[in-house]
Tab-separated table of N, CA and C in Angstrom:
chain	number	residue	atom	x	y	z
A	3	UNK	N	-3.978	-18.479	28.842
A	3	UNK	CA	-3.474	-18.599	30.204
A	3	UNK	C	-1.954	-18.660	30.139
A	4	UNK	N	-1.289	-17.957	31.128
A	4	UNK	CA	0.456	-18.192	31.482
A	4	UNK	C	0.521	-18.393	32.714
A	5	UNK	N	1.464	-19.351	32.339
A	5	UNK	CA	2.570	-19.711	33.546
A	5	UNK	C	3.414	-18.465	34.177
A	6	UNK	N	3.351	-17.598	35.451
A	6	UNK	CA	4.358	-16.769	35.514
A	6	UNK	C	5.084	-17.355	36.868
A	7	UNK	N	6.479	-17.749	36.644
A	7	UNK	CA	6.987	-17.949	37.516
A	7	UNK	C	8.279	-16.749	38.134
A	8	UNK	N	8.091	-16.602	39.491
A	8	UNK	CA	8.657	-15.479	40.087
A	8	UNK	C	9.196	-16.051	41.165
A	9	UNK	N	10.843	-15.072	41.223
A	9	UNK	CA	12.060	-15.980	41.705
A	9	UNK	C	11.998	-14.418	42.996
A	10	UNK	N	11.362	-15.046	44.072
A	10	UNK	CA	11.705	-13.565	45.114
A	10	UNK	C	12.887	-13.810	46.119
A	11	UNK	N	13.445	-12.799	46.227
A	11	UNK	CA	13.805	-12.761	47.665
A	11	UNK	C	13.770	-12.733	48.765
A	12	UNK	N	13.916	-13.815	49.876
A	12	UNK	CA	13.438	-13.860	50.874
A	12	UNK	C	12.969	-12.794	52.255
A	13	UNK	N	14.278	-12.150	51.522
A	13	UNK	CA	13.560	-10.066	51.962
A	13	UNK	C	12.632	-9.924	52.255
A	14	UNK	N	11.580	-10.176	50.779
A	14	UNK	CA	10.515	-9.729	50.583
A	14	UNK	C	9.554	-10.849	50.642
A	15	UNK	N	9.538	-12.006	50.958
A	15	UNK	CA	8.688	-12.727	50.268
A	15	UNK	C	7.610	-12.606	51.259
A	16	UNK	N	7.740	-12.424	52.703
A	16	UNK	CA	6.343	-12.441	53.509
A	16	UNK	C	5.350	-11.580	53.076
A	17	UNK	N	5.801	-10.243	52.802
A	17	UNK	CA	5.176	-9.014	52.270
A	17	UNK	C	4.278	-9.554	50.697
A	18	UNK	N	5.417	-10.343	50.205
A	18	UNK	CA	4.844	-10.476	48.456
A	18	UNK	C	3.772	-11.445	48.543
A	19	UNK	N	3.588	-12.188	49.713
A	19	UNK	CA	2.382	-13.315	49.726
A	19	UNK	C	1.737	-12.781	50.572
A	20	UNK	N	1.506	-12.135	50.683
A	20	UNK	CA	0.765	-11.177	51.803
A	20	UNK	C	-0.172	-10.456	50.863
A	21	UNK	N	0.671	-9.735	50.116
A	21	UNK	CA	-0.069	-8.899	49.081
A	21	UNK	C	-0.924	-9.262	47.650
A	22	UNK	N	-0.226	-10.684	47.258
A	22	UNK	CA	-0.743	-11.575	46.371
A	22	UNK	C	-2.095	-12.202	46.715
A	23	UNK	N	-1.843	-12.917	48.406
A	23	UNK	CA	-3.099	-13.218	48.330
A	23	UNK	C	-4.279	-12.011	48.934
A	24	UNK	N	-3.909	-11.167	49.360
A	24	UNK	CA	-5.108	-9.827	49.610
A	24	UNK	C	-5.702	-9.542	48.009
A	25	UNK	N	-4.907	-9.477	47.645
A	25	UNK	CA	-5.523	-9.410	45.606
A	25	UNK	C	-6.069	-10.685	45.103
A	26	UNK	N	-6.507	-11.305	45.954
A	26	UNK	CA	-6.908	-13.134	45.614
A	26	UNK	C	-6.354	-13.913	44.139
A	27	UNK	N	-4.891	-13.491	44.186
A	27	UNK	CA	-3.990	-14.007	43.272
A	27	UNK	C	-3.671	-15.760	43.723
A	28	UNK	N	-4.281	-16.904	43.489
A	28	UNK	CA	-3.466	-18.244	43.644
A	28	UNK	C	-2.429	-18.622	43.136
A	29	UNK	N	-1.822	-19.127	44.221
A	29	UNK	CA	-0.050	-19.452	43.748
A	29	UNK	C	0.339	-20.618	44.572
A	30	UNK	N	1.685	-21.244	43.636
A	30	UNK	CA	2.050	-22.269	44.492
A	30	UNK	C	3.423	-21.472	44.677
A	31	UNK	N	3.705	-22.127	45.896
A	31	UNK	CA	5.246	-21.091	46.467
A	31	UNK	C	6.222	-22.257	46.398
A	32	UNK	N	7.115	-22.410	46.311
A	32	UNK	CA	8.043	-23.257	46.200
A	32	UNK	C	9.689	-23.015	47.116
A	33	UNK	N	9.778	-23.284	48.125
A	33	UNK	CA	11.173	-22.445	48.886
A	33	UNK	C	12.369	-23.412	48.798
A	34	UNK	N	13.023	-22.676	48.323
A	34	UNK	CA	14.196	-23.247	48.319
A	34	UNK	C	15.657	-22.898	49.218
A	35	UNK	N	16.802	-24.086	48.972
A	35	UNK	CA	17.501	-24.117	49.954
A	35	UNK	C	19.202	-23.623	49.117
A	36	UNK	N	18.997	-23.785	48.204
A	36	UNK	CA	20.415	-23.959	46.775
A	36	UNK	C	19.896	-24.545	45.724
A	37	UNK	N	20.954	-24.330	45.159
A	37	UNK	CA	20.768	-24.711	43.614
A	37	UNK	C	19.667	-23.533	42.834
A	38	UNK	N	18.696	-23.733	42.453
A	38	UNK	CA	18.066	-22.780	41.653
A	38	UNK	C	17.995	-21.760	42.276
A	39	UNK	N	19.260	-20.575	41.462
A	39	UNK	CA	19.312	-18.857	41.604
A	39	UNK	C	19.824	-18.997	43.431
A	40	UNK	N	20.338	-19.554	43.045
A	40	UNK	CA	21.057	-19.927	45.280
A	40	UNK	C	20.205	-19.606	45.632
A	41	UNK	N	20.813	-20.016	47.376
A	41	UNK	CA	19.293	-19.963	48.151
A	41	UNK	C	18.486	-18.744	48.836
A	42	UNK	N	18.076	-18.375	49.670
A	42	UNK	CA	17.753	-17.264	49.703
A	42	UNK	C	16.289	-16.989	48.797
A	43	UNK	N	15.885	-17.499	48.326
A	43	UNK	CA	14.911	-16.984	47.345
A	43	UNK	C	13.519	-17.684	47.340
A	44	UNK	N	12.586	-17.756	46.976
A	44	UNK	CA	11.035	-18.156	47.113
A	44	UNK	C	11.068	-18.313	45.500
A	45	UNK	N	10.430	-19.254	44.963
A	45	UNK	CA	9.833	-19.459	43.723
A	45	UNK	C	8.001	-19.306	44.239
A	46	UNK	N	7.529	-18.675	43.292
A	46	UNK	CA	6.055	-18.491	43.428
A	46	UNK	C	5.427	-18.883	41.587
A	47	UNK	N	4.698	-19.808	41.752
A	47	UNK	CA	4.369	-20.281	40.315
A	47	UNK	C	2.917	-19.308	40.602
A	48	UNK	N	2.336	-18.819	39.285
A	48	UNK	CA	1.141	-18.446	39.335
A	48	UNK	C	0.449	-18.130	38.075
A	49	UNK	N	-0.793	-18.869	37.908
A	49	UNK	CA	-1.750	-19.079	36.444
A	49	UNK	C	-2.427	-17.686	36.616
A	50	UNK	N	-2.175	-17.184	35.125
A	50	UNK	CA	-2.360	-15.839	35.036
A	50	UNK	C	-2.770	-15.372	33.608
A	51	UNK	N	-3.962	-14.713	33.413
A	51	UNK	CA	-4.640	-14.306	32.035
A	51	UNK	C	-3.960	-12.885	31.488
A	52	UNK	N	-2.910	-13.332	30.611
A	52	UNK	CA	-2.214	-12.134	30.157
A	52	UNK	C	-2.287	-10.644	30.022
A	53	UNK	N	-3.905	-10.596	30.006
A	53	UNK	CA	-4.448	-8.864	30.255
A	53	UNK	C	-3.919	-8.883	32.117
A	54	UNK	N	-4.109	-9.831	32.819
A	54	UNK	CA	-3.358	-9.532	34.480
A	54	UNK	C	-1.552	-9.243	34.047
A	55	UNK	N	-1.118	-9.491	33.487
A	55	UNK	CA	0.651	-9.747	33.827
A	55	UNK	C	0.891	-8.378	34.435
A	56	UNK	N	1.073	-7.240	33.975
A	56	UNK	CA	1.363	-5.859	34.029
A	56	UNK	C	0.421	-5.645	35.693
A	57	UNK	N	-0.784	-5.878	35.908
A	57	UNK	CA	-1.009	-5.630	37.304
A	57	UNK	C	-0.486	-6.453	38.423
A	58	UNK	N	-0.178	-8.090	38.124
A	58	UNK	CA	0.571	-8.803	39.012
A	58	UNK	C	1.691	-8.229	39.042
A	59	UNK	N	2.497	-7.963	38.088
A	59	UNK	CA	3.990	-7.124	38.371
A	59	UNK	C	4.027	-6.386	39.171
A	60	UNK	N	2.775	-4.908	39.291
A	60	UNK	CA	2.918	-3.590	40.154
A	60	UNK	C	2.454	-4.347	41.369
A	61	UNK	N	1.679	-5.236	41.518
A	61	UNK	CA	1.188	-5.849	43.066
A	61	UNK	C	2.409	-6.250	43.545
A	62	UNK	N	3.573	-6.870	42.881
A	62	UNK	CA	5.120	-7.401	43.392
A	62	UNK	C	5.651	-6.588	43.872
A	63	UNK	N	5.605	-5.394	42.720
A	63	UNK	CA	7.047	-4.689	43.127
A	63	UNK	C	6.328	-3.547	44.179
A	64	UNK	N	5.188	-3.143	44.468
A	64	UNK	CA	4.976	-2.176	45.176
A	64	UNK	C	4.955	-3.077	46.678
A	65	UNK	N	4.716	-4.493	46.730
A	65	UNK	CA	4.585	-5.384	47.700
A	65	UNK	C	6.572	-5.011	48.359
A	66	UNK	N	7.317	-5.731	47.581
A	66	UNK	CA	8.545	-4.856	47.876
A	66	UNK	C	9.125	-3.901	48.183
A	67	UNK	N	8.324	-2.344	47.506
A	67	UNK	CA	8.781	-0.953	48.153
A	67	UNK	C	8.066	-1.058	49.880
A	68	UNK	N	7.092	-1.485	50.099
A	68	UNK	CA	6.893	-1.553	51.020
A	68	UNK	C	7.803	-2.134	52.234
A	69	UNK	N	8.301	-2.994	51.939
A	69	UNK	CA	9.191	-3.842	52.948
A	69	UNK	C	10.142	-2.597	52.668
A	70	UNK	N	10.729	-1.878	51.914
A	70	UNK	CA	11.998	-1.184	51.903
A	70	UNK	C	11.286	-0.047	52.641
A	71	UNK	N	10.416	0.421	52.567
A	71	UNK	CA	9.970	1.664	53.548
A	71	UNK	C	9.986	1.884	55.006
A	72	UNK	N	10.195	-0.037	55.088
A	72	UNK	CA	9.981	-0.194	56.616
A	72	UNK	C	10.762	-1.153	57.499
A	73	UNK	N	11.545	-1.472	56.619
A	73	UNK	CA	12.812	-1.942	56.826
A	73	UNK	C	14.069	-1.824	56.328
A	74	UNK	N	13.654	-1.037	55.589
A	74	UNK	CA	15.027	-0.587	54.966
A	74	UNK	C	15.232	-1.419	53.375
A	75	UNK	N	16.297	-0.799	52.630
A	75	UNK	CA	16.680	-1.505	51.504
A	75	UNK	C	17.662	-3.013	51.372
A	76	UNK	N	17.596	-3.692	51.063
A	76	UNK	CA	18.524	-4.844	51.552
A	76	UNK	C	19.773	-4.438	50.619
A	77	UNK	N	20.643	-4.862	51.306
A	77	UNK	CA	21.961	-4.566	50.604
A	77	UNK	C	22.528	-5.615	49.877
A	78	UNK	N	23.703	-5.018	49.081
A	78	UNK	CA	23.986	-5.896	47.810
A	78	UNK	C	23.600	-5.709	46.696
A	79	UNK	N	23.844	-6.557	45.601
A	79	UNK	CA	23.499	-6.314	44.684
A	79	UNK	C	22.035	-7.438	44.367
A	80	UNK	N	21.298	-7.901	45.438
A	80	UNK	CA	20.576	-8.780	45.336
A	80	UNK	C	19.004	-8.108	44.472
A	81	UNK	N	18.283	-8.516	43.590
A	81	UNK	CA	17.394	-8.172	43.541
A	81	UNK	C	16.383	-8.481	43.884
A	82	UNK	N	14.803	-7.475	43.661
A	82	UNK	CA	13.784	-7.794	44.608
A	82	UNK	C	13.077	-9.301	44.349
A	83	UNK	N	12.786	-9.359	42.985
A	83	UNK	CA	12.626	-10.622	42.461
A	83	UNK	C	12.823	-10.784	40.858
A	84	UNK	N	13.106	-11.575	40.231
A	84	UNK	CA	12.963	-11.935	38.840
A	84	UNK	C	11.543	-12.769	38.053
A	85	UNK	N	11.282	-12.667	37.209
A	85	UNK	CA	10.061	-13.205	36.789
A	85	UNK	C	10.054	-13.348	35.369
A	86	UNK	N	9.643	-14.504	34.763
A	86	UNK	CA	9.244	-14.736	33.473
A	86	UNK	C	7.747	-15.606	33.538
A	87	UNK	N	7.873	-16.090	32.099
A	87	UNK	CA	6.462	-16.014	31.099
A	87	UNK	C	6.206	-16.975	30.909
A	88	UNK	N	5.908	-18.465	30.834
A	88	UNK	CA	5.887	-19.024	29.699
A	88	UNK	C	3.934	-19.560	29.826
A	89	UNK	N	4.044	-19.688	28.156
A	89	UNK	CA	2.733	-19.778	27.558
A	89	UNK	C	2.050	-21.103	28.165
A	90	UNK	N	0.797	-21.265	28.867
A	90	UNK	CA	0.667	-22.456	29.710
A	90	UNK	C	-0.404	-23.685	29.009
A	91	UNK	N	-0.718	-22.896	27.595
A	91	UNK	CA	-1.308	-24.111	26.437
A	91	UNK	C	-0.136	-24.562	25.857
A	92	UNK	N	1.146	-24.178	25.947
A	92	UNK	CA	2.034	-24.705	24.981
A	92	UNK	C	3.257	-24.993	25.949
A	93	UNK	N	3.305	-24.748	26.659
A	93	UNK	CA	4.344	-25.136	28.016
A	93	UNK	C	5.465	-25.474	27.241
A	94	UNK	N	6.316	-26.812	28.156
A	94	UNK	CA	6.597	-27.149	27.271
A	94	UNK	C	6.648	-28.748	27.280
A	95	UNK	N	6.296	-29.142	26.293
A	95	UNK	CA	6.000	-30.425	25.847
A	95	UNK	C	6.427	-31.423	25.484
A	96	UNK	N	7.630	-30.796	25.544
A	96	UNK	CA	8.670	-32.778	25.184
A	96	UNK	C	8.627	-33.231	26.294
A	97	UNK	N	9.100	-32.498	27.400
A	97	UNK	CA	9.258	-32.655	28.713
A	97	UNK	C	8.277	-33.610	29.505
A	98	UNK	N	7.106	-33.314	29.027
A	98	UNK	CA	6.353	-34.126	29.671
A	98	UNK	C	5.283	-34.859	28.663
A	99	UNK	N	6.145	-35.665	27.385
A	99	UNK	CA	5.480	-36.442	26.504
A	99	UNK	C	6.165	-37.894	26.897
């Protein structure tokens, strides 16, 4: 099992939970105001069996072309979202010893 946590943009984020849960993907969303990656952005935590990573990705980013098809591209240099990995048997563990 992994931890994938994904840093969206608020651009996109109605579309990206929209589309996450139509794929009955569970997630915790986390919104923020500043500080982590400034504000503007959605954290979405989500437990995920590593043969999924590569299809949760295309469910994101095609969740995103969509909003750009129909609203246009957001400007800037902002991106659609960022996302990493971490291993959720081995987390990490000092942290919470």
């Amino acid at each position: 099992m992994k931890l994938m946590v994904c840093i969206v943009n608020n651009y996109y984020v109605e579309n990206v939970e929209r589309q996450l849960r139509k794929k009955e993907y569970r997630m915790t969303e986390l919104a923020s105001t500043g500080g982590f990656l400034r504000k503007g952005n959605t954290t979405f935590l989500l437990g995920v069996e590593e043969q999924h990573i590569e299809s949760l990705k295309t469910v994101m980013k095609e969740a995103c072309l969509q909003v750009e098809q129909t609203r246009g591209k957001r400007k800037g240099n902002e991106s659609r979202f960022t996302s990493f990995i971490v291993d959720a048997n081995h987390g990490l563990p000092l942290l919470f010893q």
